[in-house]
Amino acid sequence: QKEVEQDPGPLSVPEGAIVSLNCTYSNSAFQYFMWYRQYSRKGPELLMYTYSSGNKEDGRFTAQVDKSSKYISLFIRDSQPSDSATYLCAMSASSASKIIFGSGTRLSIRP
Amino acid sequence: NAGVTQTPKFQVLKTGQSMTLQCAQDMNHNSMYWYRQDPGMGLRLIYYSASEGTTDKGEVPNGYNVSRLNKREFSLRLESAAPSQTSVYFCASRAGGGADTQYFGPGTRLTVL
């Protein structure tokens, strides 16, 4: 079993829809949770960063962490075609330990 | 401020050839990482260096070696390339000390024939 599981998609939604992306994990020691966005033929770029449980909002993006269920989510409101990319979740136990990535979900926003 | 830079951007090798992928960061980060990304596999850690002078194996280290030349530079060497090493290679750096975000380079696309 992988430490981090992520549905690879692809996920296709119409412009303006709310998108929900999710990851589950098995290591209860994880405390740092990240979402990266990766456009085709580019390196991943950090989108959201959360420490421990709770919600974090940044513009149209909201990250949620539920440590009791070992489940994290990324919500995108008012989705735009420019949001079309692969989204990778990532997590680590401490600032000194390795970061473990999910396999990524490919998202497509239809105009 | 260039962030994380990688060279070359593209490379084609024949089986058995060797090459070194270069990575440099100008953010004064302590930790540096090498990943490979294959379709459906996500990012898999090859090697990492938590600080200057130290290196450790990641998830898929076989067939690779690394050198942390100084705080800025972290190179990845393929001694005898194999077709299974065809992939996109990403270098990343991280400040550490509570700042837990990684910054990635643009990647190197390697094809081994």
mmCIF file with all atom_site columns, C-alpha atoms in Angstrom:
data_model
loop_
_atom_site.group_PDB
_atom_site.id
_atom_site.type_symbol
_atom_site.label_atom_id
_atom_site.label_alt_id
_atom_site.label_comp_id
_atom_site.label_asym_id
_atom_site.label_entity_id
_atom_site.label_seq_id
_atom_site.pdbx_PDB_ins_code
_atom_site.Cartn_x
_atom_site.Cartn_y
_atom_site.Cartn_z
_atom_site.occupancy
_atom_site.B_iso_or_equiv
_atom_site.pdbx_formal_charge
_atom_site.auth_seq_id
_atom_site.auth_comp_id
_atom_site.auth_asym_id
_atom_site.auth_atom_id
_atom_site.pdbx_PDB_model_num
ATOM 1   C CA . GLN A 1 1   ? 0.000   0.000  0.000   1.00 0.00 ? 1   GLN A CA 1
ATOM 2   C CA . LYS A 1 2   ? 1.309   3.444  -0.934  1.00 0.00 ? 2   LYS A CA 1
ATOM 3   C CA . GLU A 1 3   ? 1.720   5.982  1.863   1.00 0.00 ? 3   GLU A CA 1
ATOM 4   C CA . VAL A 1 4   ? -0.242  8.548  -0.145  1.00 0.00 ? 4   VAL A CA 1
ATOM 5   C CA . GLU A 1 5   ? -3.111  7.653  -2.473  1.00 0.00 ? 5   GLU A CA 1
ATOM 6   C CA . GLN A 1 6   ? -4.516  10.010 -5.079  1.00 0.00 ? 6   GLN A CA 1
ATOM 7   C CA . ASP A 1 7   ? -7.046  9.340  -7.827  1.00 0.00 ? 7   ASP A CA 1
ATOM 8   C CA . PRO A 1 8   ? -5.219  9.943  -11.136 1.00 0.00 ? 8   PRO A CA 1
ATOM 9   C CA . GLY A 1 9   ? -8.347  11.092 -12.977 1.00 0.00 ? 9   GLY A CA 1
ATOM 10  C CA . PRO A 1 10  ? -8.612  12.540 -15.528 1.00 0.00 ? 10  PRO A CA 1
ATOM 11  C CA . LEU A 1 11  ? -11.260 14.846 -14.167 1.00 0.00 ? 11  LEU A CA 1
ATOM 12  C CA . SER A 1 12  ? -13.142 17.091 -16.609 1.00 0.00 ? 12  SER A CA 1
ATOM 13  C CA . VAL A 1 13  ? -15.536 19.808 -15.416 1.00 0.00 ? 13  VAL A CA 1
ATOM 14  C CA . PRO A 1 14  ? -17.209 22.855 -17.037 1.00 0.00 ? 14  PRO A CA 1
ATOM 15  C CA . GLU A 1 15  ? -15.868 26.334 -16.451 1.00 0.00 ? 15  GLU A CA 1
ATOM 16  C CA . GLY A 1 16  ? -17.248 27.889 -13.283 1.00 0.00 ? 16  GLY A CA 1
ATOM 17  C CA . ALA A 1 17  ? -17.778 24.574 -11.478 1.00 0.00 ? 17  ALA A CA 1
ATOM 18  C CA . ILE A 1 18  ? -16.430 23.791 -8.029  1.00 0.00 ? 18  ILE A CA 1
ATOM 19  C CA . VAL A 1 19  ? -13.646 21.218 -8.180  1.00 0.00 ? 19  VAL A CA 1
ATOM 20  C CA . SER A 1 20  ? -12.795 18.851 -5.346  1.00 0.00 ? 20  SER A CA 1
ATOM 21  C CA . LEU A 1 21  ? -9.460  17.021 -5.341  1.00 0.00 ? 21  LEU A CA 1
ATOM 22  C CA . ASN A 1 22  ? -8.569  14.546 -2.606  1.00 0.00 ? 22  ASN A CA 1
ATOM 23  C CA . CYS A 1 23  ? -5.808  12.418 -1.141  1.00 0.00 ? 23  CYS A CA 1
ATOM 24  C CA . THR A 1 24  ? -5.717  9.813  1.581   1.00 0.00 ? 24  THR A CA 1
ATOM 25  C CA . TYR A 1 25  ? -2.669  8.763  3.548   1.00 0.00 ? 25  TYR A CA 1
ATOM 26  C CA . SER A 1 26  ? -1.641  6.071  5.972   1.00 0.00 ? 26  SER A CA 1
ATOM 27  C CA . ASN A 1 27  ? 1.162   7.651  8.030   1.00 0.00 ? 27  ASN A CA 1
ATOM 28  C CA . SER A 1 28  ? -0.307  9.324  11.113  1.00 0.00 ? 28  SER A CA 1
ATOM 29  C CA . ALA A 1 29  ? 3.002   11.168 11.652  1.00 0.00 ? 29  ALA A CA 1
ATOM 30  C CA . PHE A 1 30  ? 2.388   13.471 8.673   1.00 0.00 ? 30  PHE A CA 1
ATOM 31  C CA . GLN A 1 31  ? 1.884   17.054 9.845   1.00 0.00 ? 31  GLN A CA 1
ATOM 32  C CA . TYR A 1 32  ? 2.760   19.169 6.807   1.00 0.00 ? 32  TYR A CA 1
ATOM 33  C CA . PHE A 1 33  ? 0.404   19.038 3.837   1.00 0.00 ? 33  PHE A CA 1
ATOM 34  C CA . MET A 1 34  ? 0.913   20.632 0.453   1.00 0.00 ? 34  MET A CA 1
ATOM 35  C CA . TRP A 1 35  ? -0.762  20.920 -2.917  1.00 0.00 ? 35  TRP A CA 1
ATOM 36  C CA . TYR A 1 36  ? 1.299   21.456 -6.041  1.00 0.00 ? 36  TYR A CA 1
ATOM 37  C CA . ARG A 1 37  ? 0.090   22.398 -9.507  1.00 0.00 ? 37  ARG A CA 1
ATOM 38  C CA . GLN A 1 38  ? 1.980   21.163 -12.540 1.00 0.00 ? 38  GLN A CA 1
ATOM 39  C CA . TYR A 1 39  ? 1.348   22.429 -16.034 1.00 0.00 ? 39  TYR A CA 1
ATOM 40  C CA . SER A 1 40  ? 2.317   20.233 -18.959 1.00 0.00 ? 40  SER A CA 1
ATOM 41  C CA . ARG A 1 41  ? 6.092   20.043 -19.478 1.00 0.00 ? 41  ARG A CA 1
ATOM 42  C CA . LYS A 1 42  ? 6.781   22.221 -16.431 1.00 0.00 ? 42  LYS A CA 1
ATOM 43  C CA . GLY A 1 43  ? 8.019   21.613 -12.895 1.00 0.00 ? 43  GLY A CA 1
ATOM 44  C CA . PRO A 1 44  ? 5.524   21.447 -9.997  1.00 0.00 ? 44  PRO A CA 1
ATOM 45  C CA . GLU A 1 45  ? 4.787   24.758 -8.276  1.00 0.00 ? 45  GLU A CA 1
ATOM 46  C CA . LEU A 1 46  ? 3.514   25.110 -4.724  1.00 0.00 ? 46  LEU A CA 1
ATOM 47  C CA . LEU A 1 47  ? -0.140  26.104 -4.551  1.00 0.00 ? 47  LEU A CA 1
ATOM 48  C CA . MET A 1 48  ? -1.172  25.621 -0.905  1.00 0.00 ? 48  MET A CA 1
ATOM 49  C CA . TYR A 1 49  ? 0.625   24.691 2.299   1.00 0.00 ? 49  TYR A CA 1
ATOM 50  C CA . THR A 1 50  ? -1.073  23.653 5.554   1.00 0.00 ? 50  THR A CA 1
ATOM 51  C CA . TYR A 1 51  ? 0.316   22.615 8.888   1.00 0.00 ? 51  TYR A CA 1
ATOM 52  C CA . SER A 1 52  ? -1.707  20.060 10.918  1.00 0.00 ? 52  SER A CA 1
ATOM 53  C CA . SER A 1 53  ? -5.509  19.986 10.707  1.00 0.00 ? 53  SER A CA 1
ATOM 54  C CA . GLY A 1 54  ? -7.906  22.674 9.572   1.00 0.00 ? 54  GLY A CA 1
ATOM 55  C CA . ASN A 1 55  ? -8.699  24.829 6.583   1.00 0.00 ? 55  ASN A CA 1
ATOM 56  C CA . LYS A 1 56  ? -6.707  27.369 4.641   1.00 0.00 ? 56  LYS A CA 1
ATOM 57  C CA . GLU A 1 57  ? -8.105  29.670 1.994   1.00 0.00 ? 57  GLU A CA 1
ATOM 58  C CA . ASP A 1 58  ? -6.253  31.585 -0.709  1.00 0.00 ? 58  ASP A CA 1
ATOM 59  C CA . GLY A 1 59  ? -8.421  33.284 -3.292  1.00 0.00 ? 59  GLY A CA 1
ATOM 60  C CA . ARG A 1 60  ? -10.391 30.633 -5.170  1.00 0.00 ? 60  ARG A CA 1
ATOM 61  C CA . PHE A 1 61  ? -8.466  27.804 -3.496  1.00 0.00 ? 61  PHE A CA 1
ATOM 62  C CA . THR A 1 62  ? -9.258  26.135 -0.164  1.00 0.00 ? 62  THR A CA 1
ATOM 63  C CA . ALA A 1 63  ? -7.186  23.365 1.398   1.00 0.00 ? 63  ALA A CA 1
ATOM 64  C CA . GLN A 1 64  ? -8.675  21.125 4.081   1.00 0.00 ? 64  GLN A CA 1
ATOM 65  C CA . VAL A 1 65  ? -6.916  18.629 6.313   1.00 0.00 ? 65  VAL A CA 1
ATOM 66  C CA . ASP A 1 66  ? -8.721  16.027 8.409   1.00 0.00 ? 66  ASP A CA 1
ATOM 67  C CA . LYS A 1 67  ? -6.042  14.183 10.352  1.00 0.00 ? 67  LYS A CA 1
ATOM 68  C CA . SER A 1 68  ? -8.552  11.971 12.156  1.00 0.00 ? 68  SER A CA 1
ATOM 69  C CA . SER A 1 69  ? -9.634  10.523 8.797   1.00 0.00 ? 69  SER A CA 1
ATOM 70  C CA . LYS A 1 70  ? -6.172  10.860 7.166   1.00 0.00 ? 70  LYS A CA 1
ATOM 71  C CA . TYR A 1 71  ? -7.798  12.775 4.334   1.00 0.00 ? 71  TYR A CA 1
ATOM 72  C CA . ILE A 1 72  ? -6.910  16.040 2.632   1.00 0.00 ? 72  ILE A CA 1
ATOM 73  C CA . SER A 1 73  ? -8.800  18.033 0.029   1.00 0.00 ? 73  SER A CA 1
ATOM 74  C CA . LEU A 1 74  ? -8.278  20.927 -2.332  1.00 0.00 ? 74  LEU A CA 1
ATOM 75  C CA . PHE A 1 75  ? -11.317 22.892 -3.508  1.00 0.00 ? 75  PHE A CA 1
ATOM 76  C CA . ILE A 1 76  ? -11.231 25.220 -6.482  1.00 0.00 ? 76  ILE A CA 1
ATOM 77  C CA . ARG A 1 77  ? -14.144 27.658 -6.788  1.00 0.00 ? 77  ARG A CA 1
ATOM 78  C CA . ASP A 1 78  ? -15.226 29.317 -10.031 1.00 0.00 ? 78  ASP A CA 1
ATOM 79  C CA . SER A 1 79  ? -12.854 27.072 -11.986 1.00 0.00 ? 79  SER A CA 1
ATOM 80  C CA . GLN A 1 80  ? -11.149 28.559 -15.041 1.00 0.00 ? 80  GLN A CA 1
ATOM 81  C CA . PRO A 1 81  ? -9.600  26.938 -18.129 1.00 0.00 ? 81  PRO A CA 1
ATOM 82  C CA . SER A 1 82  ? -6.229  28.171 -16.815 1.00 0.00 ? 82  SER A CA 1
ATOM 83  C CA . ASP A 1 83  ? -6.699  25.808 -13.842 1.00 0.00 ? 83  ASP A CA 1
ATOM 84  C CA . SER A 1 84  ? -6.288  22.858 -16.220 1.00 0.00 ? 84  SER A CA 1
ATOM 85  C CA . ALA A 1 85  ? -3.195  21.066 -14.924 1.00 0.00 ? 85  ALA A CA 1
ATOM 86  C CA . THR A 1 86  ? -2.093  18.098 -12.857 1.00 0.00 ? 86  THR A CA 1
ATOM 87  C CA . TYR A 1 87  ? -2.516  18.592 -9.110  1.00 0.00 ? 87  TYR A CA 1
ATOM 88  C CA . LEU A 1 88  ? -0.231  16.709 -6.736  1.00 0.00 ? 88  LEU A CA 1
ATOM 89  C CA . CYS A 1 89  ? -0.745  16.362 -3.025  1.00 0.00 ? 89  CYS A CA 1
ATOM 90  C CA . ALA A 1 90  ? 2.342   16.050 -0.828  1.00 0.00 ? 90  ALA A CA 1
ATOM 91  C CA . MET A 1 91  ? 3.023   15.580 2.847   1.00 0.00 ? 91  MET A CA 1
ATOM 92  C CA . SER A 1 92  ? 5.784   15.119 5.386   1.00 0.00 ? 92  SER A CA 1
ATOM 93  C CA . ALA A 1 93  ? 6.220   14.409 9.068   1.00 0.00 ? 93  ALA A CA 1
ATOM 94  C CA . SER A 1 94  ? 8.624   17.247 9.802   1.00 0.00 ? 94  SER A CA 1
ATOM 95  C CA . SER A 1 95  ? 10.630  19.975 8.130   1.00 0.00 ? 95  SER A CA 1
ATOM 96  C CA . ALA A 1 96  ? 13.631  17.660 8.066   1.00 0.00 ? 96  ALA A CA 1
ATOM 97  C CA . SER A 1 97  ? 11.960  14.516 6.731   1.00 0.00 ? 97  SER A CA 1
ATOM 98  C CA . LYS A 1 98  ? 11.227  13.459 3.186   1.00 0.00 ? 98  LYS A CA 1
ATOM 99  C CA . ILE A 1 99  ? 8.196   14.781 1.364   1.00 0.00 ? 99  ILE A CA 1
ATOM 100 C CA . ILE A 1 100 ? 5.963   12.058 -0.055  1.00 0.00 ? 100 ILE A CA 1
ATOM 101 C CA . PHE A 1 101 ? 3.939   12.879 -3.165  1.00 0.00 ? 101 PHE A CA 1
ATOM 102 C CA . GLY A 1 102 ? 0.697   11.486 -4.477  1.00 0.00 ? 102 GLY A CA 1
ATOM 103 C CA . SER A 1 103 ? 0.645   10.357 -8.099  1.00 0.00 ? 103 SER A CA 1
ATOM 104 C CA . GLY A 1 104 ? -1.300  13.451 -9.215  1.00 0.00 ? 104 GLY A CA 1
ATOM 105 C CA . THR A 1 105 ? -4.797  14.127 -10.583 1.00 0.00 ? 105 THR A CA 1
ATOM 106 C CA . ARG A 1 106 ? -5.111  15.469 -14.106 1.00 0.00 ? 106 ARG A CA 1
ATOM 107 C CA . LEU A 1 107 ? -7.782  18.196 -14.230 1.00 0.00 ? 107 LEU A CA 1
ATOM 108 C CA . SER A 1 108 ? -9.338  19.702 -17.333 1.00 0.00 ? 108 SER A CA 1
ATOM 109 C CA . ILE A 1 109 ? -11.703 22.714 -17.238 1.00 0.00 ? 109 ILE A CA 1
ATOM 110 C CA . ARG A 1 110 ? -13.953 22.914 -20.294 1.00 0.00 ? 110 ARG A CA 1
ATOM 111 C CA . PRO A 1 111 ? -14.749 26.468 -21.556 1.00 0.00 ? 111 PRO A CA 1
ATOM 112 C CA . ASN B 2 1   ? 16.690  35.416 -8.527  1.00 0.00 ? 1   ASN B CA 1
ATOM 113 C CA . ALA B 2 2   ? 16.670  32.303 -10.738 1.00 0.00 ? 2   ALA B CA 1
ATOM 114 C CA . GLY B 2 3   ? 15.387  29.821 -8.085  1.00 0.00 ? 3   GLY B CA 1
ATOM 115 C CA . VAL B 2 4   ? 16.282  26.250 -9.075  1.00 0.00 ? 4   VAL B CA 1
ATOM 116 C CA . THR B 2 5   ? 18.017  25.718 -12.401 1.00 0.00 ? 5   THR B CA 1
ATOM 117 C CA . GLN B 2 6   ? 18.710  22.424 -14.174 1.00 0.00 ? 6   GLN B CA 1
ATOM 118 C CA . THR B 2 7   ? 20.897  21.506 -17.116 1.00 0.00 ? 7   THR B CA 1
ATOM 119 C CA . PRO B 2 8   ? 20.467  20.107 -19.665 1.00 0.00 ? 8   PRO B CA 1
ATOM 120 C CA . LYS B 2 9   ? 16.774  20.492 -20.523 1.00 0.00 ? 9   LYS B CA 1
ATOM 121 C CA . PHE B 2 10  ? 16.806  17.518 -22.891 1.00 0.00 ? 10  PHE B CA 1
ATOM 122 C CA . GLN B 2 11  ? 19.169  14.603 -23.407 1.00 0.00 ? 11  GLN B CA 1
ATOM 123 C CA . VAL B 2 12  ? 19.211  11.429 -25.480 1.00 0.00 ? 12  VAL B CA 1
ATOM 124 C CA . LEU B 2 13  ? 21.610  8.656  -24.475 1.00 0.00 ? 13  LEU B CA 1
ATOM 125 C CA . LYS B 2 14  ? 22.414  5.206  -25.749 1.00 0.00 ? 14  LYS B CA 1
ATOM 126 C CA . THR B 2 15  ? 22.273  2.262  -23.365 1.00 0.00 ? 15  THR B CA 1
ATOM 127 C CA . GLY B 2 16  ? 25.489  2.087  -21.355 1.00 0.00 ? 16  GLY B CA 1
ATOM 128 C CA . GLN B 2 17  ? 26.458  5.730  -21.737 1.00 0.00 ? 17  GLN B CA 1
ATOM 129 C CA . SER B 2 18  ? 27.011  7.907  -18.687 1.00 0.00 ? 18  SER B CA 1
ATOM 130 C CA . MET B 2 19  ? 25.973  11.456 -17.939 1.00 0.00 ? 19  MET B CA 1
ATOM 131 C CA . THR B 2 20  ? 25.565  13.951 -15.123 1.00 0.00 ? 20  THR B CA 1
ATOM 132 C CA . LEU B 2 21  ? 22.499  16.102 -14.544 1.00 0.00 ? 21  LEU B CA 1
ATOM 133 C CA . GLN B 2 22  ? 23.309  19.421 -12.924 1.00 0.00 ? 22  GLN B CA 1
ATOM 134 C CA . CYS B 2 23  ? 21.186  21.351 -10.445 1.00 0.00 ? 23  CYS B CA 1
ATOM 135 C CA . ALA B 2 24  ? 21.806  24.667 -8.704  1.00 0.00 ? 24  ALA B CA 1
ATOM 136 C CA . GLN B 2 25  ? 19.737  26.845 -6.386  1.00 0.00 ? 25  GLN B CA 1
ATOM 137 C CA . ASP B 2 26  ? 20.304  30.436 -5.360  1.00 0.00 ? 26  ASP B CA 1
ATOM 138 C CA . MET B 2 27  ? 17.911  30.571 -2.388  1.00 0.00 ? 27  MET B CA 1
ATOM 139 C CA . ASN B 2 28  ? 20.464  29.476 0.235   1.00 0.00 ? 28  ASN B CA 1
ATOM 140 C CA . HIS B 2 29  ? 18.386  26.363 0.951   1.00 0.00 ? 29  HIS B CA 1
ATOM 141 C CA . ASN B 2 30  ? 19.818  23.595 3.092   1.00 0.00 ? 30  ASN B CA 1
ATOM 142 C CA . SER B 2 31  ? 18.118  20.589 1.500   1.00 0.00 ? 31  SER B CA 1
ATOM 143 C CA . MET B 2 32  ? 18.131  19.457 -2.101  1.00 0.00 ? 32  MET B CA 1
ATOM 144 C CA . TYR B 2 33  ? 16.370  16.575 -3.841  1.00 0.00 ? 33  TYR B CA 1
ATOM 145 C CA . TRP B 2 34  ? 16.328  14.583 -7.061  1.00 0.00 ? 34  TRP B CA 1
ATOM 146 C CA . TYR B 2 35  ? 13.050  13.072 -8.281  1.00 0.00 ? 35  TYR B CA 1
ATOM 147 C CA . ARG B 2 36  ? 11.994  11.206 -11.358 1.00 0.00 ? 36  ARG B CA 1
ATOM 148 C CA . GLN B 2 37  ? 8.498   11.473 -12.769 1.00 0.00 ? 37  GLN B CA 1
ATOM 149 C CA . ASP B 2 38  ? 6.954   8.752  -14.893 1.00 0.00 ? 38  ASP B CA 1
ATOM 150 C CA . PRO B 2 39  ? 3.378   8.551  -16.212 1.00 0.00 ? 39  PRO B CA 1
ATOM 151 C CA . GLY B 2 40  ? 1.008   7.283  -13.522 1.00 0.00 ? 40  GLY B CA 1
ATOM 152 C CA . MET B 2 41  ? 3.804   7.072  -10.946 1.00 0.00 ? 41  MET B CA 1
ATOM 153 C CA . GLY B 2 42  ? 3.933   10.617 -9.662  1.00 0.00 ? 42  GLY B CA 1
ATOM 154 C CA . LEU B 2 43  ? 7.191   11.950 -8.271  1.00 0.00 ? 43  LEU B CA 1
ATOM 155 C CA . ARG B 2 44  ? 9.573   9.349  -6.860  1.00 0.00 ? 44  ARG B CA 1
ATOM 156 C CA . LEU B 2 45  ? 12.517  10.406 -4.733  1.00 0.00 ? 45  LEU B CA 1
ATOM 157 C CA . ILE B 2 46  ? 15.888  9.173  -5.999  1.00 0.00 ? 46  ILE B CA 1
ATOM 158 C CA . TYR B 2 47  ? 18.326  10.805 -3.582  1.00 0.00 ? 47  TYR B CA 1
ATOM 159 C CA . TYR B 2 48  ? 18.309  13.762 -1.275  1.00 0.00 ? 48  TYR B CA 1
ATOM 160 C CA . SER B 2 49  ? 20.750  15.892 0.659   1.00 0.00 ? 49  SER B CA 1
ATOM 161 C CA . ALA B 2 50  ? 19.464  17.273 3.947   1.00 0.00 ? 50  ALA B CA 1
ATOM 162 C CA . SER B 2 51  ? 22.451  19.577 4.268   1.00 0.00 ? 51  SER B CA 1
ATOM 163 C CA . GLU B 2 52  ? 25.792  20.283 2.652   1.00 0.00 ? 52  GLU B CA 1
ATOM 164 C CA . GLY B 2 53  ? 28.040  17.248 2.970   1.00 0.00 ? 53  GLY B CA 1
ATOM 165 C CA . THR B 2 54  ? 25.284  14.671 3.457   1.00 0.00 ? 54  THR B CA 1
ATOM 166 C CA . THR B 2 55  ? 23.356  12.528 1.003   1.00 0.00 ? 55  THR B CA 1
ATOM 167 C CA . ASP B 2 56  ? 20.765  9.797  1.511   1.00 0.00 ? 56  ASP B CA 1
ATOM 168 C CA . LYS B 2 57  ? 18.926  7.299  -0.643  1.00 0.00 ? 57  LYS B CA 1
ATOM 169 C CA . GLY B 2 58  ? 15.323  7.823  -1.500  1.00 0.00 ? 58  GLY B CA 1
ATOM 170 C CA . GLU B 2 59  ? 12.744  5.441  -2.899  1.00 0.00 ? 59  GLU B CA 1
ATOM 171 C CA . VAL B 2 60  ? 14.476  4.516  -6.197  1.00 0.00 ? 60  VAL B CA 1
ATOM 172 C CA . PRO B 2 61  ? 18.280  5.016  -5.891  1.00 0.00 ? 61  PRO B CA 1
ATOM 173 C CA . ASN B 2 62  ? 19.527  2.053  -7.926  1.00 0.00 ? 62  ASN B CA 1
ATOM 174 C CA . GLY B 2 63  ? 21.542  3.062  -10.989 1.00 0.00 ? 63  GLY B CA 1
ATOM 175 C CA . TYR B 2 64  ? 22.188  6.597  -9.738  1.00 0.00 ? 64  TYR B CA 1
ATOM 176 C CA . ASN B 2 65  ? 24.816  8.454  -7.736  1.00 0.00 ? 65  ASN B CA 1
ATOM 177 C CA . VAL B 2 66  ? 24.761  11.993 -6.379  1.00 0.00 ? 66  VAL B CA 1
ATOM 178 C CA . SER B 2 67  ? 27.194  14.658 -5.254  1.00 0.00 ? 67  SER B CA 1
ATOM 179 C CA . ARG B 2 68  ? 26.404  17.664 -3.069  1.00 0.00 ? 68  ARG B CA 1
ATOM 180 C CA . LEU B 2 69  ? 29.218  19.781 -4.404  1.00 0.00 ? 69  LEU B CA 1
ATOM 181 C CA . ASN B 2 70  ? 28.475  22.746 -2.142  1.00 0.00 ? 70  ASN B CA 1
ATOM 182 C CA . LYS B 2 71  ? 25.384  24.348 -0.650  1.00 0.00 ? 71  LYS B CA 1
ATOM 183 C CA . ARG B 2 72  ? 24.203  25.550 -4.066  1.00 0.00 ? 72  ARG B CA 1
ATOM 184 C CA . GLU B 2 73  ? 24.802  22.519 -6.273  1.00 0.00 ? 73  GLU B CA 1
ATOM 185 C CA . PHE B 2 74  ? 23.536  18.934 -6.275  1.00 0.00 ? 74  PHE B CA 1
ATOM 186 C CA . SER B 2 75  ? 24.329  16.685 -9.244  1.00 0.00 ? 75  SER B CA 1
ATOM 187 C CA . LEU B 2 76  ? 22.855  13.347 -10.308 1.00 0.00 ? 76  LEU B CA 1
ATOM 188 C CA . ARG B 2 77  ? 24.981  10.855 -12.231 1.00 0.00 ? 77  ARG B CA 1
ATOM 189 C CA . LEU B 2 78  ? 23.929  7.901  -14.327 1.00 0.00 ? 78  LEU B CA 1
ATOM 190 C CA . GLU B 2 79  ? 26.997  5.666  -14.669 1.00 0.00 ? 79  GLU B CA 1
ATOM 191 C CA . SER B 2 80  ? 25.559  3.234  -17.213 1.00 0.00 ? 80  SER B CA 1
ATOM 192 C CA . ALA B 2 81  ? 22.226  4.396  -18.575 1.00 0.00 ? 81  ALA B CA 1
ATOM 193 C CA . ALA B 2 82  ? 19.413  1.892  -19.145 1.00 0.00 ? 82  ALA B CA 1
ATOM 194 C CA . PRO B 2 83  ? 16.114  2.314  -21.048 1.00 0.00 ? 83  PRO B CA 1
ATOM 195 C CA . SER B 2 84  ? 14.280  2.038  -17.689 1.00 0.00 ? 84  SER B CA 1
ATOM 196 C CA . GLN B 2 85  ? 15.874  5.364  -16.745 1.00 0.00 ? 85  GLN B CA 1
ATOM 197 C CA . THR B 2 86  ? 13.978  7.176  -19.484 1.00 0.00 ? 86  THR B CA 1
ATOM 198 C CA . SER B 2 87  ? 12.041  9.759  -17.480 1.00 0.00 ? 87  SER B CA 1
ATOM 199 C CA . VAL B 2 88  ? 11.697  13.399 -16.555 1.00 0.00 ? 88  VAL B CA 1
ATOM 200 C CA . TYR B 2 89  ? 14.073  14.345 -13.757 1.00 0.00 ? 89  TYR B CA 1
ATOM 201 C CA . PHE B 2 90  ? 13.316  17.159 -11.349 1.00 0.00 ? 90  PHE B CA 1
ATOM 202 C CA . CYS B 2 91  ? 15.609  18.799 -8.857  1.00 0.00 ? 91  CYS B CA 1
ATOM 203 C CA . ALA B 2 92  ? 14.107  20.581 -5.852  1.00 0.00 ? 92  ALA B CA 1
ATOM 204 C CA . SER B 2 93  ? 15.317  22.543 -2.863  1.00 0.00 ? 93  SER B CA 1
ATOM 205 C CA . ARG B 2 94  ? 13.860  23.292 0.524   1.00 0.00 ? 94  ARG B CA 1
ATOM 206 C CA . ALA B 2 95  ? 14.853  25.740 3.222   1.00 0.00 ? 95  ALA B CA 1
ATOM 207 C CA . GLY B 2 96  ? 14.189  23.451 6.200   1.00 0.00 ? 96  GLY B CA 1
ATOM 208 C CA . GLY B 2 97  ? 13.936  24.683 9.765   1.00 0.00 ? 97  GLY B CA 1
ATOM 209 C CA . GLY B 2 98  ? 10.140  24.823 9.733   1.00 0.00 ? 98  GLY B CA 1
ATOM 210 C CA . ALA B 2 99  ? 9.800   26.259 6.214   1.00 0.00 ? 99  ALA B CA 1
ATOM 211 C CA . ASP B 2 100 ? 8.545   23.094 4.642   1.00 0.00 ? 100 ASP B CA 1
ATOM 212 C CA . THR B 2 101 ? 7.940   24.036 1.030   1.00 0.00 ? 101 THR B CA 1
ATOM 213 C CA . GLN B 2 102 ? 9.923   22.643 -1.857  1.00 0.00 ? 102 GLN B CA 1
ATOM 214 C CA . TYR B 2 103 ? 10.792  24.593 -4.967  1.00 0.00 ? 103 TYR B CA 1
ATOM 215 C CA . PHE B 2 104 ? 11.276  22.698 -8.209  1.00 0.00 ? 104 PHE B CA 1
ATOM 216 C CA . GLY B 2 105 ? 13.436  23.216 -11.236 1.00 0.00 ? 105 GLY B CA 1
ATOM 217 C CA . PRO B 2 106 ? 12.048  23.028 -14.796 1.00 0.00 ? 106 PRO B CA 1
ATOM 218 C CA . GLY B 2 107 ? 13.100  19.396 -15.308 1.00 0.00 ? 107 GLY B CA 1
ATOM 219 C CA . THR B 2 108 ? 15.371  17.391 -17.601 1.00 0.00 ? 108 THR B CA 1
ATOM 220 C CA . ARG B 2 109 ? 13.768  15.085 -20.166 1.00 0.00 ? 109 ARG B CA 1
ATOM 221 C CA . LEU B 2 110 ? 16.025  12.071 -20.591 1.00 0.00 ? 110 LEU B CA 1
ATOM 222 C CA . THR B 2 111 ? 15.568  9.366  -23.205 1.00 0.00 ? 111 THR B CA 1
ATOM 223 C CA . VAL B 2 112 ? 17.738  6.249  -23.141 1.00 0.00 ? 112 VAL B CA 1
ATOM 224 C CA . LEU B 2 113 ? 17.678  4.250  -26.362 1.00 0.00 ? 113 LEU B CA 1
#
